[in-house]
Amino acid sequence: MRVLVTGGAGFVGSHLCDALLAENHQVVCVDNLLTGSLRNIAHLKNEPRFEFVQQDVNQPYDVGPVDYVFHFASPASPVDYMEHGIETLKVGSLGSFHSLDLAKKYGAKYMLASTSECYGDPLEHPQKETYWGNVNTIGPRSVYDESKRFAEAATMAYRRYHKVDTRILRIFNTYGPRLQLNDGRVISNFMKQALRGEPLTVYGDGKQTRSFCYVSDEVEGILRLSRSDIHDPVNIGNPVEFTILECAHLVLKVTASRSPITYEPLPQDDPKQRRPDISKARELLGWEPKINLETGLKLSMEYFQQAIEIQDAAKAGRQQTVAV
Ligand code: NAD
Ligand code: UDP
């Protein structure tokens, strides 16, 4: 197949490109590098089945005939989507329309990368796909939550009105190599802080919960859903729940760091708890995650160490330039 991945230079998107290439597909990666990086796809530079197109998907574009469209472009970390609020609203709306139009034009199958944020600060726990969510439509996170909820509505509308063969994936917190060092997400912050010997910043009292899925598990779930005929949303995430304070202690253990823990204010509308009910993925896709958080953090450590070295070298270079 010739496959389009929007957001393919991002964290999850680049791993998806790798997995699709490993299955012998041709991959066209379209990304404007807003939050992604060419470093994530540098290893594919000489791969003849891989094509990178630097393009804002909020503008009309056409990459020619494709058999599958994976719409993964969107800022994804709270820090990123709050900085790029309008772009985030546009990529869920205009960006979704443009990618759906390509799927319609070429008769391609379609997958939307949606999110657990559709459930907002959930009143149902764990979250099943049938839960409609508890989202503050005007709060600071709404640029992301409502953008994704709109994208889900657009996806279902193209299915109903234009018969596009669609799938909706609800990703829960995913981590691993290529997670941006500076995107403010909890795993990147804690790993960076622990490896640098700086204090780990726990927001609020650290009793809020998340569950963390290692990226290879997530990608396996994505591939299985992409091959299925399930058209309603499917949660793909790890159902083992941790408080953020437990997560901080695990990072300290894995990195053998002696960093202290400090407490900072909880951001507005920060969900108090989050854990996917993955019964649907288990039953219909035969999928469940295999890598627990401690193992996943160990597998990610080398990447974070290297990313810190690259960042420090870049900083030192800048300082030298200023001194000269
Ligand atoms: P990321 O920021 O690493 O990747 C997103 C990519 O989209 C980046 O490469 C960025 O440059 C690109 N992009 C953004 N706007 C664009 C535009 N207008 N045109 C072209 N490219 C654009 O984030 P990620 O964690 O890899 O997330 C990928 C997808 O998965 C997103 O849709 C996100 O909402 C979803 N998701 C991720 C998680 C997670 O825990 N990582 C959780 C839920 C949902
Ligand atoms: N968090 C934290 N310290 C940090 C970064 C995040 O305590 O340095 C908390 C954040 O308040 C939230 C959880 O960790 O409760 C997960 O945050 P993240 O930004 O990774 O993603 P979210 O699940 O909120 O989208």
Tab-separated table of C-alpha atoms and ligand atoms in Angstrom:
chain	number	residue	atom	x	y	z
A	1	MET	CA	0.000	0.000	0.000
A	2	ARG	CA	0.947	3.646	-0.364
A	3	VAL	CA	0.169	5.181	3.005
A	4	LEU	CA	-0.070	8.797	4.164
A	5	VAL	CA	0.882	9.624	7.755
A	6	THR	CA	0.177	13.228	8.778
A	7	GLY	CA	2.309	14.204	11.773
A	8	GLY	CA	4.784	11.484	10.784
A	9	ALA	CA	7.778	13.444	12.098
A	10	GLY	CA	6.300	13.491	15.593
A	11	PHE	CA	6.761	11.021	18.438
A	12	VAL	CA	3.997	8.463	17.735
A	13	GLY	CA	3.818	9.250	14.005
A	14	SER	CA	7.491	8.459	13.394
A	15	HIS	CA	7.184	5.088	15.159
A	16	LEU	CA	4.103	4.392	13.048
A	17	CYS	CA	6.081	5.226	9.868
A	18	ASP	CA	8.764	2.716	10.971
A	19	ALA	CA	6.158	0.016	11.612
A	20	LEU	CA	4.430	0.589	8.251
A	21	LEU	CA	7.772	0.457	6.406
A	22	ALA	CA	8.578	-2.771	8.244
A	23	GLU	CA	5.356	-4.166	6.760
A	24	ASN	CA	6.679	-3.250	3.293
A	25	HIS	CA	4.357	-0.329	2.621
A	26	GLN	CA	5.350	2.938	0.950
A	27	VAL	CA	5.020	5.812	3.393
A	28	VAL	CA	4.413	9.495	2.685
A	29	CYS	CA	5.000	11.540	5.825
A	30	VAL	CA	3.474	15.022	5.812
A	31	ASP	CA	4.491	17.293	8.665
A	32	ASN	CA	5.142	21.012	9.171
A	33	LEU	CA	7.563	20.324	12.071
A	34	LEU	CA	5.509	22.484	14.463
A	35	THR	CA	6.182	20.101	17.363
A	36	GLY	CA	7.951	17.282	15.510
A	37	SER	CA	11.541	17.012	14.377
A	38	LEU	CA	13.526	15.818	11.380
A	39	ARG	CA	15.666	13.923	13.916
A	40	ASN	CA	12.756	11.482	14.399
A	41	ILE	CA	12.903	10.461	10.751
A	42	ALA	CA	16.620	11.041	10.035
A	43	HIS	CA	17.234	7.268	9.932
A	44	LEU	CA	14.811	7.025	6.973
A	45	LYS	CA	16.707	9.503	4.776
A	46	ASN	CA	17.969	6.827	2.397
A	47	GLU	CA	14.851	4.636	2.499
A	48	PRO	CA	13.405	4.640	-1.055
A	49	ARG	CA	9.912	3.710	0.200
A	50	PHE	CA	9.795	6.761	2.482
A	51	GLU	CA	8.946	10.290	1.374
A	52	PHE	CA	8.880	13.384	3.580
A	53	VAL	CA	6.781	16.384	2.595
A	54	GLN	CA	7.081	19.519	4.717
A	55	GLN	CA	3.559	20.898	4.605
A	56	ASP	CA	0.977	22.441	6.915
A	57	VAL	CA	-2.023	20.097	6.683
A	58	ASN	CA	-4.331	22.984	7.610
A	59	GLN	CA	-3.719	24.238	4.059
A	60	PRO	CA	-5.087	22.203	1.123
A	61	TYR	CA	-2.557	19.664	-0.234
A	62	ASP	CA	-2.495	16.517	-2.322
A	63	VAL	CA	0.155	13.790	-2.204
A	64	GLY	CA	-1.359	11.717	-5.009
A	65	PRO	CA	-3.133	8.358	-4.762
A	66	VAL	CA	-2.925	6.633	-1.367
A	67	ASP	CA	-4.552	3.501	0.054
A	68	TYR	CA	-4.580	4.518	3.717
A	69	VAL	CA	-4.592	7.869	5.527
A	70	PHE	CA	-3.441	8.081	9.152
A	71	HIS	CA	-4.265	11.553	10.492
A	72	PHE	CA	-1.860	11.978	13.419
A	73	ALA	CA	-0.868	15.641	13.020
A	74	SER	CA	-1.625	17.725	16.113
A	75	PRO	CA	0.254	19.245	19.007
A	76	ALA	CA	-0.313	16.687	21.773
A	77	SER	CA	1.277	17.770	25.028
A	78	PRO	CA	-0.592	20.290	27.222
A	79	VAL	CA	2.357	22.718	27.005
A	80	ASP	CA	2.417	22.469	23.187
A	81	TYR	CA	-1.304	22.738	22.552
A	82	MET	CA	-1.708	25.627	24.966
A	83	GLU	CA	1.147	27.463	23.214
A	84	HIS	CA	-0.310	26.656	19.773
A	85	GLY	CA	-4.015	26.847	20.651
A	86	ILE	CA	-5.356	28.154	17.347
A	87	GLU	CA	-3.150	25.785	15.283
A	88	THR	CA	-4.469	22.921	17.439
A	89	LEU	CA	-8.092	23.874	16.759
A	90	LYS	CA	-7.285	24.153	13.061
A	91	VAL	CA	-5.505	20.816	12.745
A	92	GLY	CA	-8.463	18.988	14.304
A	93	SER	CA	-10.927	20.833	12.061
A	94	LEU	CA	-9.343	22.036	8.777
A	95	GLY	CA	-6.570	19.413	8.982
A	96	SER	CA	-9.113	16.647	9.518
A	97	PHE	CA	-11.270	17.833	6.603
A	98	HIS	CA	-8.249	17.939	4.283
A	99	SER	CA	-7.114	14.443	5.246
A	100	LEU	CA	-10.668	13.074	5.022
A	101	ASP	CA	-11.035	14.682	1.581
A	102	LEU	CA	-7.896	12.851	0.420
A	103	ALA	CA	-9.294	9.542	1.733
A	104	LYS	CA	-12.564	10.259	-0.072
A	105	LYS	CA	-10.840	11.269	-3.315
A	106	TYR	CA	-8.621	8.165	-3.477
A	107	GLY	CA	-11.006	5.656	-1.865
A	108	ALA	CA	-8.460	5.196	0.938
A	109	LYS	CA	-9.088	3.762	4.379
A	110	TYR	CA	-8.793	6.319	7.174
A	111	MET	CA	-7.683	6.435	10.787
A	112	LEU	CA	-7.991	9.412	13.145
A	113	ALA	CA	-5.618	9.651	16.101
A	114	SER	CA	-7.997	10.819	18.809
A	115	THR	CA	-7.344	10.945	22.513
A	116	SER	CA	-8.397	10.107	26.051
A	117	GLU	CA	-8.800	13.879	26.450
A	118	CYS	CA	-12.187	13.450	24.753
A	119	TYR	CA	-13.277	12.179	28.203
A	120	GLY	CA	-12.054	15.438	29.844
A	121	ASP	CA	-11.894	15.259	33.662
A	122	PRO	CA	-13.866	12.001	33.666
A	123	LEU	CA	-16.725	11.234	36.019
A	124	GLU	CA	-16.697	7.588	34.923
A	125	HIS	CA	-13.689	5.489	35.887
A	126	PRO	CA	-12.099	3.615	34.159
A	127	GLN	CA	-13.160	5.175	30.860
A	128	LYS	CA	-15.104	3.034	28.393
A	129	GLU	CA	-15.572	4.153	24.792
A	130	THR	CA	-19.301	4.627	25.488
A	131	TYR	CA	-18.612	7.432	28.015
A	132	TRP	CA	-19.339	10.868	26.504
A	133	GLY	CA	-16.940	12.783	28.718
A	134	ASN	CA	-16.776	15.808	30.985
A	135	VAL	CA	-15.015	18.572	29.074
A	136	ASN	CA	-14.831	22.264	29.979
A	137	THR	CA	-15.601	23.747	26.570
A	138	ILE	CA	-14.021	27.130	27.385
A	139	GLY	CA	-11.055	26.169	29.589
A	140	PRO	CA	-7.400	26.260	28.482
A	141	ARG	CA	-7.402	22.566	27.478
A	142	SER	CA	-10.504	22.989	25.299
A	143	VAL	CA	-8.415	23.907	22.235
A	144	TYR	CA	-7.220	20.304	22.211
A	145	ASP	CA	-10.193	18.431	23.679
A	146	GLU	CA	-12.793	20.086	21.470
A	147	SER	CA	-10.559	19.917	18.413
A	148	LYS	CA	-10.329	16.139	18.809
A	149	ARG	CA	-14.025	15.785	19.585
A	150	PHE	CA	-14.788	17.777	16.429
A	151	ALA	CA	-12.351	15.564	14.480
A	152	GLU	CA	-14.217	12.468	15.694
A	153	ALA	CA	-17.526	14.029	14.571
A	154	ALA	CA	-16.022	14.896	11.157
A	155	THR	CA	-14.680	11.362	10.782
A	156	MET	CA	-18.086	9.830	11.518
A	157	ALA	CA	-19.770	12.329	9.175
A	158	TYR	CA	-17.472	11.345	6.266
A	159	ARG	CA	-18.322	7.740	7.044
A	160	ARG	CA	-22.074	8.428	7.063
A	161	TYR	CA	-22.321	10.881	4.187
A	162	HIS	CA	-19.385	9.950	1.948
A	163	LYS	CA	-18.931	6.249	2.827
A	164	VAL	CA	-15.257	6.718	3.750
A	165	ASP	CA	-13.955	3.595	5.505
A	166	THR	CA	-12.925	5.158	8.838
A	167	ARG	CA	-11.478	4.198	12.231
A	168	ILE	CA	-11.128	6.254	15.433
A	169	LEU	CA	-8.271	5.508	17.805
A	170	ARG	CA	-8.354	6.987	21.329
A	171	ILE	CA	-4.748	7.071	22.500
A	172	PHE	CA	-4.044	7.232	26.244
A	173	ASN	CA	-0.746	8.649	27.632
A	174	THR	CA	2.039	7.097	25.561
A	175	TYR	CA	5.785	7.457	26.123
A	176	GLY	CA	9.108	6.131	24.916
A	177	PRO	CA	12.075	7.121	22.748
A	178	ARG	CA	11.516	10.263	20.610
A	179	LEU	CA	9.183	11.855	23.140
A	180	GLN	CA	10.274	15.499	22.906
A	181	LEU	CA	12.505	16.478	25.794
A	182	ASN	CA	10.853	19.872	26.225
A	183	ASP	CA	7.189	19.158	25.657
A	184	GLY	CA	6.375	19.375	29.364
A	185	ARG	CA	4.738	15.950	29.560
A	186	VAL	CA	5.205	14.175	32.828
A	187	ILE	CA	7.510	11.381	31.613
A	188	SER	CA	9.789	13.715	29.631
A	189	ASN	CA	9.936	16.225	32.503
A	190	PHE	CA	10.633	13.609	35.189
A	191	MET	CA	13.245	11.716	33.112
A	192	LYS	CA	15.035	14.935	32.193
A	193	GLN	CA	14.951	16.232	35.758
A	194	ALA	CA	16.072	12.914	37.287
A	195	LEU	CA	18.942	12.438	34.820
A	196	ARG	CA	20.111	16.024	35.379
A	197	GLY	CA	19.856	15.711	39.177
A	198	GLU	CA	17.263	18.507	39.272
A	199	PRO	CA	14.088	18.436	41.417
A	200	LEU	CA	11.140	16.472	39.977
A	201	THR	CA	8.197	18.879	39.645
A	202	VAL	CA	4.995	17.210	40.850
A	203	TYR	CA	1.933	19.343	40.112
A	204	GLY	CA	-0.705	19.498	42.858
A	205	ASP	CA	-0.425	16.831	45.549
A	206	GLY	CA	0.587	14.158	42.999
A	207	LYS	CA	-2.495	12.043	43.790
A	208	GLN	CA	-3.948	12.515	40.306
A	209	THR	CA	-3.602	9.343	38.229
A	210	ARG	CA	-2.549	8.360	34.723
A	211	SER	CA	-1.684	5.088	33.048
A	212	PHE	CA	1.279	4.955	30.687
A	213	CYS	CA	1.591	2.929	27.494
A	214	TYR	CA	4.996	2.155	25.987
A	215	VAL	CA	5.165	3.247	22.366
A	216	SER	CA	5.760	-0.214	20.824
A	217	ASP	CA	2.579	-1.488	22.526
A	218	GLU	CA	0.677	1.555	21.282
A	219	VAL	CA	1.871	1.045	17.694
A	220	GLU	CA	0.899	-2.631	17.763
A	221	GLY	CA	-2.618	-1.561	18.864
A	222	ILE	CA	-2.747	1.045	16.080
A	223	LEU	CA	-1.789	-1.522	13.428
A	224	ARG	CA	-4.355	-4.030	14.675
A	225	LEU	CA	-7.102	-1.410	14.673
A	226	SER	CA	-6.067	-0.254	11.195
A	227	ARG	CA	-6.614	-3.770	9.839
A	228	SER	CA	-9.948	-4.229	11.616
A	229	ASP	CA	-13.474	-3.294	10.635
A	230	ILE	CA	-14.254	-1.452	13.865
A	231	HIS	CA	-15.572	1.990	13.090
A	232	ASP	CA	-16.569	3.270	16.527
A	233	PRO	CA	-13.815	4.635	18.802
A	234	VAL	CA	-11.379	2.199	20.429
A	235	ASN	CA	-9.229	2.956	23.494
A	236	ILE	CA	-5.583	1.965	23.082
A	237	GLY	CA	-3.606	2.500	26.276
A	238	ASN	CA	-2.192	0.736	29.292
A	239	PRO	CA	-4.792	0.009	31.995
A	240	VAL	CA	-2.339	-0.046	34.918
A	241	GLU	CA	-2.918	3.147	36.886
A	242	PHE	CA	-0.292	5.138	38.823
A	243	THR	CA	-0.511	8.293	40.881
A	244	ILE	CA	1.861	10.935	39.572
A	245	LEU	CA	3.791	10.680	42.838
A	246	GLU	CA	4.236	6.911	42.291
A	247	CYS	CA	5.424	7.675	38.780
A	248	ALA	CA	7.987	10.157	40.165
A	249	HIS	CA	9.342	7.535	42.574
A	250	LEU	CA	9.587	4.949	39.795
A	251	VAL	CA	11.558	7.368	37.609
A	252	LEU	CA	13.928	8.032	40.535
A	253	LYS	CA	14.390	4.272	40.985
A	254	VAL	CA	15.005	3.499	37.305
A	255	THR	CA	17.459	6.365	36.834
A	256	ALA	CA	19.107	5.778	40.257
A	257	SER	CA	18.708	9.521	40.768
A	258	ARG	CA	18.842	11.362	44.075
A	259	SER	CA	16.798	14.312	42.851
A	260	PRO	CA	14.332	15.681	45.397
A	261	ILE	CA	10.610	16.059	44.644
A	262	THR	CA	9.088	19.552	44.655
A	263	TYR	CA	5.434	20.512	44.433
A	264	GLU	CA	4.028	23.086	42.017
A	265	PRO	CA	0.450	24.275	41.384
A	266	LEU	CA	-1.888	21.936	39.522
A	267	PRO	CA	-2.760	23.315	36.048
A	268	GLN	CA	-6.414	24.296	35.463
A	269	ASP	CA	-8.773	21.441	34.451
A	270	ASP	CA	-6.025	18.824	34.908
A	271	PRO	CA	-7.929	15.496	34.902
A	272	LYS	CA	-7.898	13.939	38.393
A	273	GLN	CA	-7.890	10.376	37.149
A	274	ARG	CA	-7.452	8.537	33.880
A	275	ARG	CA	-7.364	4.862	33.037
A	276	PRO	CA	-8.616	3.178	29.887
A	277	ASP	CA	-11.063	0.318	29.911
A	278	ILE	CA	-9.481	-1.767	27.143
A	279	SER	CA	-12.034	-4.611	27.074
A	280	LYS	CA	-13.016	-3.664	23.521
A	281	ALA	CA	-9.411	-3.781	22.205
A	282	ARG	CA	-8.826	-7.039	24.111
A	283	GLU	CA	-11.941	-8.738	22.740
A	284	LEU	CA	-12.045	-7.407	19.191
A	285	LEU	CA	-8.356	-6.892	18.397
A	286	GLY	CA	-6.787	-9.474	20.702
A	287	TRP	CA	-4.549	-6.621	21.873
A	288	GLU	CA	-3.195	-5.705	25.255
A	289	PRO	CA	0.007	-3.965	26.302
A	290	LYS	CA	2.989	-6.099	27.304
A	291	ILE	CA	5.512	-3.590	28.670
A	292	ASN	CA	5.077	-2.329	32.212
A	293	LEU	CA	6.082	1.181	33.248
A	294	GLU	CA	9.336	0.225	34.937
A	295	THR	CA	10.528	-1.730	31.874
A	296	GLY	CA	9.380	1.008	29.504
A	297	LEU	CA	11.266	3.658	31.480
A	298	LYS	CA	14.409	1.519	31.343
A	299	LEU	CA	13.970	1.087	27.585
A	300	SER	CA	13.633	4.865	27.208
A	301	MET	CA	16.595	5.879	29.344
A	302	GLU	CA	19.296	5.809	26.662
A	303	TYR	CA	17.183	8.020	24.417
A	304	PHE	CA	16.637	10.599	27.166
A	305	GLN	CA	20.348	10.590	28.036
A	306	GLN	CA	21.257	11.258	24.399
A	307	ALA	CA	18.566	13.914	24.003
A	308	ILE	CA	19.941	15.741	27.056
A	309	GLU	CA	23.488	15.581	25.637
A	310	ILE	CA	22.289	16.992	22.294
A	311	GLN	CA	20.413	19.783	24.061
A	312	ASP	CA	23.368	20.636	26.306
A	313	ALA	CA	25.772	20.655	23.336
A	314	ALA	CA	23.421	22.969	21.411
A	315	LYS	CA	23.195	25.285	24.449
A	316	ALA	CA	26.988	25.323	24.867
A	317	GLY	CA	27.352	26.098	21.132
A	318	ARG	CA	24.944	29.018	21.441
A	319	GLN	CA	26.775	30.372	24.475
A	320	GLN	CA	30.105	30.139	22.631
A	321	THR	CA	28.630	32.055	19.686
A	322	VAL	CA	27.371	34.770	22.030
A	323	ALA	CA	30.795	34.951	23.758
A	324	VAL	CA	32.586	35.283	20.389
B	1	NAD	P1	3.971	15.131	18.560
B	1	NAD	O1	3.811	16.572	18.893
B	1	NAD	O2	5.282	14.478	18.809
B	1	NAD	O3	3.570	14.847	17.049
B	1	NAD	C1	2.608	15.590	16.357
B	1	NAD	C2	3.149	15.900	14.964
B	1	NAD	O4	2.152	16.633	14.226
B	1	NAD	C3	4.416	16.766	14.986
B	1	NAD	O5	5.421	16.201	14.195
B	1	NAD	C4	3.937	18.101	14.440
B	1	NAD	O6	4.962	18.830	13.806
B	1	NAD	C5	2.829	17.650	13.509
B	1	NAD	N1	1.861	18.720	13.208
B	1	NAD	C6	1.154	19.465	14.082
B	1	NAD	N2	0.381	20.343	13.425
B	1	NAD	C7	0.599	20.140	12.100
B	1	NAD	C8	0.098	20.723	10.917
B	1	NAD	N3	-0.799	21.733	10.923
B	1	NAD	N4	0.547	20.269	9.718
B	1	NAD	C9	1.446	19.264	9.652
B	1	NAD	N5	1.953	18.657	10.749
B	1	NAD	C10	1.534	19.096	11.959
B	1	NAD	O7	2.810	14.381	19.377
B	1	NAD	P2	2.516	12.811	19.516
B	1	NAD	O8	2.548	12.487	20.946
B	1	NAD	O9	3.334	12.032	18.572
B	1	NAD	O10	0.991	12.757	19.057
B	1	NAD	C11	0.626	12.241	17.775
B	1	NAD	C12	-0.894	12.126	17.699
B	1	NAD	O11	-1.354	11.225	18.711
B	1	NAD	C13	-1.606	13.452	17.928
B	1	NAD	O12	-2.707	13.533	17.061
B	1	NAD	C14	-2.064	13.364	19.363
B	1	NAD	O13	-3.201	14.134	19.599
B	1	NAD	C15	-2.326	11.867	19.517
B	1	NAD	N6	-2.211	11.445	20.932
B	1	NAD	C16	-0.980	11.267	21.501
B	1	NAD	C17	-0.912	10.894	22.842
B	1	NAD	C18	0.394	10.635	23.537
B	1	NAD	O14	0.384	10.301	24.729
B	1	NAD	N7	1.536	10.718	22.896
B	1	NAD	C19	-2.094	10.732	23.593
B	1	NAD	C20	-3.305	10.960	22.968
B	1	NAD	C21	-3.369	11.303	21.628
B	2	UDP	N1	2.625	16.583	35.688
B	2	UDP	C1	3.418	16.781	36.811
B	2	UDP	N2	4.665	17.295	36.636
B	2	UDP	C2	5.185	17.610	35.424
B	2	UDP	C3	4.369	17.391	34.271
B	2	UDP	C4	3.093	16.889	34.443
B	2	UDP	O1	2.997	16.504	37.945
B	2	UDP	O2	6.337	18.062	35.361
B	2	UDP	C5	1.275	15.998	35.875
B	2	UDP	C6	0.151	16.773	35.192
B	2	UDP	O3	-0.340	17.771	36.043
B	2	UDP	C7	-0.862	15.671	34.948
B	2	UDP	C8	-0.005	14.426	34.706
B	2	UDP	O4	1.282	14.726	35.265
B	2	UDP	O5	-1.656	15.458	36.086
B	2	UDP	C9	0.152	14.058	33.233
B	2	UDP	O6	0.537	15.230	32.544
B	2	UDP	P1	0.966	15.248	31.019
B	2	UDP	O7	1.273	16.666	30.687
B	2	UDP	O8	2.012	14.243	30.759
B	2	UDP	O9	-0.295	14.751	30.202
B	2	UDP	P2	-1.884	14.808	30.401
B	2	UDP	O10	-2.241	13.436	30.832
B	2	UDP	O11	-2.256	15.821	31.410
B	2	UDP	O12	-2.364	15.149	29.047
